């Protein structure tokens, strides 16, 4: 699924995650919840923070979800974004009262692997559980 990086896309991602969960026999409730939380975290973060290289052109997101070989995998593409720094090593959890800064640390705790890379027209996150 894909569309402009707007909050309405989150509902479509939730629906697709529900379909994926129903199609994957044997996935545990906790694993399904962890994967959904991670995917929604990245999509929401992209909607809130991705900036277009050209301010007159909206950022588009593409979300691919799949299950293979006992893994759940998501790829979230940010199309048309400006060059952003590749996240380095997670700084860990911020102060207890901080209002943000937990995303990457949360992903690392929920998933088997998290990868971020620059691509010619934006960036892509790959999440695996």
PDB file of C-alpha atoms in Angstrom:
ATOM      1  CA  UNK A   1       0.000   0.000   0.000  1.00  0.00           C
ATOM      2  CA  UNK A   2       1.157   3.516  -0.565  1.00  0.00           C
ATOM      3  CA  UNK A   3       0.046   7.080  -0.314  1.00  0.00           C
ATOM      4  CA  UNK A   4       0.948  10.546   0.860  1.00  0.00           C
ATOM      5  CA  UNK A   5       2.645  10.646   4.263  1.00  0.00           C
ATOM      6  CA  UNK A   6      -0.531  11.605   6.104  1.00  0.00           C
ATOM      7  CA  UNK A   7      -2.211  10.167   9.221  1.00  0.00           C
ATOM      8  CA  UNK A   8      -4.958   8.510   7.133  1.00  0.00           C
ATOM      9  CA  UNK A   9      -2.366   5.991   5.927  1.00  0.00           C
ATOM     10  CA  UNK A  10      -2.069   4.596   9.462  1.00  0.00           C
ATOM     11  CA  UNK A  11      -5.592   3.125   9.284  1.00  0.00           C
ATOM     12  CA  UNK A  12      -4.761   1.343   6.024  1.00  0.00           C
ATOM     13  CA  UNK A  13      -1.584  -0.082   7.567  1.00  0.00           C
ATOM     14  CA  UNK A  14      -3.554  -1.336  10.604  1.00  0.00           C
ATOM     15  CA  UNK A  15      -6.030  -3.079   8.290  1.00  0.00           C
ATOM     16  CA  UNK A  16      -3.231  -4.716   6.288  1.00  0.00           C
ATOM     17  CA  UNK A  17      -1.524  -5.847   9.507  1.00  0.00           C
ATOM     18  CA  UNK A  18      -4.812  -7.431  10.632  1.00  0.00           C
ATOM     19  CA  UNK A  19      -5.005  -9.299   7.307  1.00  0.00           C
ATOM     20  CA  UNK A  20      -1.407 -10.467   7.602  1.00  0.00           C
ATOM     21  CA  UNK A  21      -1.961 -11.723  11.142  1.00  0.00           C
ATOM     22  CA  UNK A  22      -5.047 -13.675  10.023  1.00  0.00           C
ATOM     23  CA  UNK A  23      -3.112 -15.203   7.115  1.00  0.00           C
ATOM     24  CA  UNK A  24      -0.176 -16.403   9.231  1.00  0.00           C
ATOM     25  CA  UNK A  25      -1.161 -19.473  11.228  1.00  0.00           C
ATOM     26  CA  UNK A  26       0.588 -19.945  14.524  1.00  0.00           C
ATOM     27  CA  UNK A  27       1.728 -16.381  15.098  1.00  0.00           C
ATOM     28  CA  UNK A  28       1.599 -15.648  18.797  1.00  0.00           C
ATOM     29  CA  UNK A  29      -0.405 -12.748  20.156  1.00  0.00           C
ATOM     30  CA  UNK A  30       2.681 -11.123  21.682  1.00  0.00           C
ATOM     31  CA  UNK A  31       4.676 -11.415  18.444  1.00  0.00           C
ATOM     32  CA  UNK A  32       1.782  -9.997  16.431  1.00  0.00           C
ATOM     33  CA  UNK A  33       1.458  -7.072  18.831  1.00  0.00           C
ATOM     34  CA  UNK A  34       5.212  -6.391  18.834  1.00  0.00           C
ATOM     35  CA  UNK A  35       5.367  -6.401  15.039  1.00  0.00           C
ATOM     36  CA  UNK A  36       2.321  -4.157  14.706  1.00  0.00           C
ATOM     37  CA  UNK A  37       3.707  -1.694  17.251  1.00  0.00           C
ATOM     38  CA  UNK A  38       7.046  -1.549  15.436  1.00  0.00           C
ATOM     39  CA  UNK A  39       5.497  -1.019  11.999  1.00  0.00           C
ATOM     40  CA  UNK A  40       3.108   1.658  13.235  1.00  0.00           C
ATOM     41  CA  UNK A  41       5.979   3.386  15.072  1.00  0.00           C
ATOM     42  CA  UNK A  42       8.008   3.693  11.860  1.00  0.00           C
ATOM     43  CA  UNK A  43       5.023   4.769   9.740  1.00  0.00           C
ATOM     44  CA  UNK A  44       3.984   7.374  12.309  1.00  0.00           C
ATOM     45  CA  UNK A  45       7.549   8.634  12.661  1.00  0.00           C
ATOM     46  CA  UNK A  46       7.819   8.927   8.886  1.00  0.00           C
ATOM     47  CA  UNK A  47       4.564  10.886   8.719  1.00  0.00           C
ATOM     48  CA  UNK A  48       5.708  13.239  11.467  1.00  0.00           C
ATOM     49  CA  UNK A  49       9.358  13.725  10.549  1.00  0.00           C
ATOM     50  CA  UNK A  50      10.106  12.873   6.902  1.00  0.00           C
ATOM     51  CA  UNK A  51      10.759  16.025   4.919  1.00  0.00           C
ATOM     52  CA  UNK A  52      10.600  16.326   1.158  1.00  0.00           C
ATOM     53  CA  UNK A  53      13.720  17.226  -0.760  1.00  0.00           C
ATOM     54  CA  UNK A  54      11.467  19.613  -2.716  1.00  0.00           C
ATOM     55  CA  UNK A  55       9.007  21.372  -0.401  1.00  0.00           C
ATOM     56  CA  UNK A  56       6.435  21.602  -3.215  1.00  0.00           C
ATOM     57  CA  UNK A  57       6.258  17.798  -3.551  1.00  0.00           C
ATOM     58  CA  UNK A  58       4.680  15.644  -0.829  1.00  0.00           C
ATOM     59  CA  UNK A  59       6.500  12.732   0.758  1.00  0.00           C
ATOM     60  CA  UNK A  60       4.970   9.367  -0.175  1.00  0.00           C
ATOM     61  CA  UNK A  61       5.165   6.198   1.861  1.00  0.00           C
ATOM     62  CA  UNK A  62       5.026   2.643   0.554  1.00  0.00           C
ATOM     63  CA  UNK A  63       4.532  -0.180   3.025  1.00  0.00           C
ATOM     64  CA  UNK A  64       5.217  -3.802   2.134  1.00  0.00           C
ATOM     65  CA  UNK A  65       4.266  -6.536   4.590  1.00  0.00           C
ATOM     66  CA  UNK A  66       5.055 -10.212   4.191  1.00  0.00           C
ATOM     67  CA  UNK A  67       5.539 -13.462   6.009  1.00  0.00           C
ATOM     68  CA  UNK A  68       8.062 -16.063   4.907  1.00  0.00           C
ATOM     69  CA  UNK A  69      10.131 -18.769   6.552  1.00  0.00           C
ATOM     70  CA  UNK A  70       8.615 -18.076   9.974  1.00  0.00           C
ATOM     71  CA  UNK A  71       9.462 -14.369   9.851  1.00  0.00           C
ATOM     72  CA  UNK A  72       7.312 -11.285   9.635  1.00  0.00           C
ATOM     73  CA  UNK A  73       8.903  -8.590   7.498  1.00  0.00           C
ATOM     74  CA  UNK A  74       7.987  -4.984   6.752  1.00  0.00           C
ATOM     75  CA  UNK A  75       9.632  -2.525   4.405  1.00  0.00           C
ATOM     76  CA  UNK A  76       8.619   1.099   4.750  1.00  0.00           C
ATOM     77  CA  UNK A  77       9.789   3.312   1.891  1.00  0.00           C
ATOM     78  CA  UNK A  78       9.908   7.085   2.254  1.00  0.00           C
ATOM     79  CA  UNK A  79       9.803   8.411  -1.322  1.00  0.00           C
ATOM     80  CA  UNK A  80      10.979  11.929  -2.115  1.00  0.00           C
ATOM     81  CA  UNK A  81      12.648  12.641   1.204  1.00  0.00           C
ATOM     82  CA  UNK A  82      15.680  14.806   1.694  1.00  0.00           C
ATOM     83  CA  UNK A  83      18.923  13.119   2.608  1.00  0.00           C
ATOM     84  CA  UNK A  84      18.640  12.221   6.258  1.00  0.00           C
ATOM     85  CA  UNK A  85      21.468  10.881   8.375  1.00  0.00           C
ATOM     86  CA  UNK A  86      21.460   7.119   8.734  1.00  0.00           C
ATOM     87  CA  UNK A  87      20.604   6.345  12.352  1.00  0.00           C
ATOM     88  CA  UNK A  88      23.650   5.158  14.220  1.00  0.00           C
ATOM     89  CA  UNK A  89      23.830   3.021  17.278  1.00  0.00           C
ATOM     90  CA  UNK A  90      20.788   3.491  19.471  1.00  0.00           C
ATOM     91  CA  UNK A  91      21.431   5.844  22.357  1.00  0.00           C
ATOM     92  CA  UNK A  92      19.123   3.712  24.506  1.00  0.00           C
ATOM     93  CA  UNK A  93      16.053   4.923  26.302  1.00  0.00           C
ATOM     94  CA  UNK A  94      15.875   8.621  27.157  1.00  0.00           C
ATOM     95  CA  UNK A  95      15.101  10.062  30.560  1.00  0.00           C
ATOM     96  CA  UNK A  96      11.887   8.778  32.140  1.00  0.00           C
ATOM     97  CA  UNK A  97      10.150  12.141  31.635  1.00  0.00           C
ATOM     98  CA  UNK A  98      11.273  12.713  28.028  1.00  0.00           C
ATOM     99  CA  UNK A  99       8.405  13.122  25.570  1.00  0.00           C
ATOM    100  CA  UNK A 100      10.212  11.536  22.619  1.00  0.00           C
ATOM    101  CA  UNK A 101      13.336   9.651  21.630  1.00  0.00           C
ATOM    102  CA  UNK A 102      12.276   6.090  22.354  1.00  0.00           C
ATOM    103  CA  UNK A 103      11.508   4.913  18.808  1.00  0.00           C
ATOM    104  CA  UNK A 104      14.779   3.305  17.738  1.00  0.00           C
ATOM    105  CA  UNK A 105      15.425   1.751  21.150  1.00  0.00           C
ATOM    106  CA  UNK A 106      11.875   0.363  21.123  1.00  0.00           C
ATOM    107  CA  UNK A 107      12.318  -1.141  17.645  1.00  0.00           C
ATOM    108  CA  UNK A 108      15.573  -2.810  18.681  1.00  0.00           C
ATOM    109  CA  UNK A 109      13.885  -4.427  21.670  1.00  0.00           C
ATOM    110  CA  UNK A 110      10.808  -5.638  19.768  1.00  0.00           C
ATOM    111  CA  UNK A 111      12.358  -7.008  16.580  1.00  0.00           C
ATOM    112  CA  UNK A 112      14.955  -9.509  15.398  1.00  0.00           C
ATOM    113  CA  UNK A 113      16.485  -6.888  13.113  1.00  0.00           C
ATOM    114  CA  UNK A 114      16.044  -3.250  12.109  1.00  0.00           C
ATOM    115  CA  UNK A 115      17.764  -1.695   9.108  1.00  0.00           C
ATOM    116  CA  UNK A 116      17.672   1.797   7.598  1.00  0.00           C
ATOM    117  CA  UNK A 117      19.210   2.738   4.286  1.00  0.00           C
ATOM    118  CA  UNK A 118      19.218   5.593   1.824  1.00  0.00           C
ATOM    119  CA  UNK A 119      17.867   4.817  -1.640  1.00  0.00           C
ATOM    120  CA  UNK A 120      18.013   7.071  -4.719  1.00  0.00           C
ATOM    121  CA  UNK A 121      14.680   8.796  -4.086  1.00  0.00           C
ATOM    122  CA  UNK A 122      14.444   8.568  -0.289  1.00  0.00           C
ATOM    123  CA  UNK A 123      15.001   5.918   2.343  1.00  0.00           C
ATOM    124  CA  UNK A 124      13.759   2.519   3.443  1.00  0.00           C
ATOM    125  CA  UNK A 125      13.283   0.837   6.803  1.00  0.00           C
ATOM    126  CA  UNK A 126      13.360  -2.961   6.955  1.00  0.00           C
ATOM    127  CA  UNK A 127      11.847  -4.561  10.054  1.00  0.00           C
ATOM    128  CA  UNK A 128      12.035  -8.292  10.787  1.00  0.00           C
ATOM    129  CA  UNK A 129      10.474 -10.309  13.593  1.00  0.00           C
TER     130      UNK A 129
END
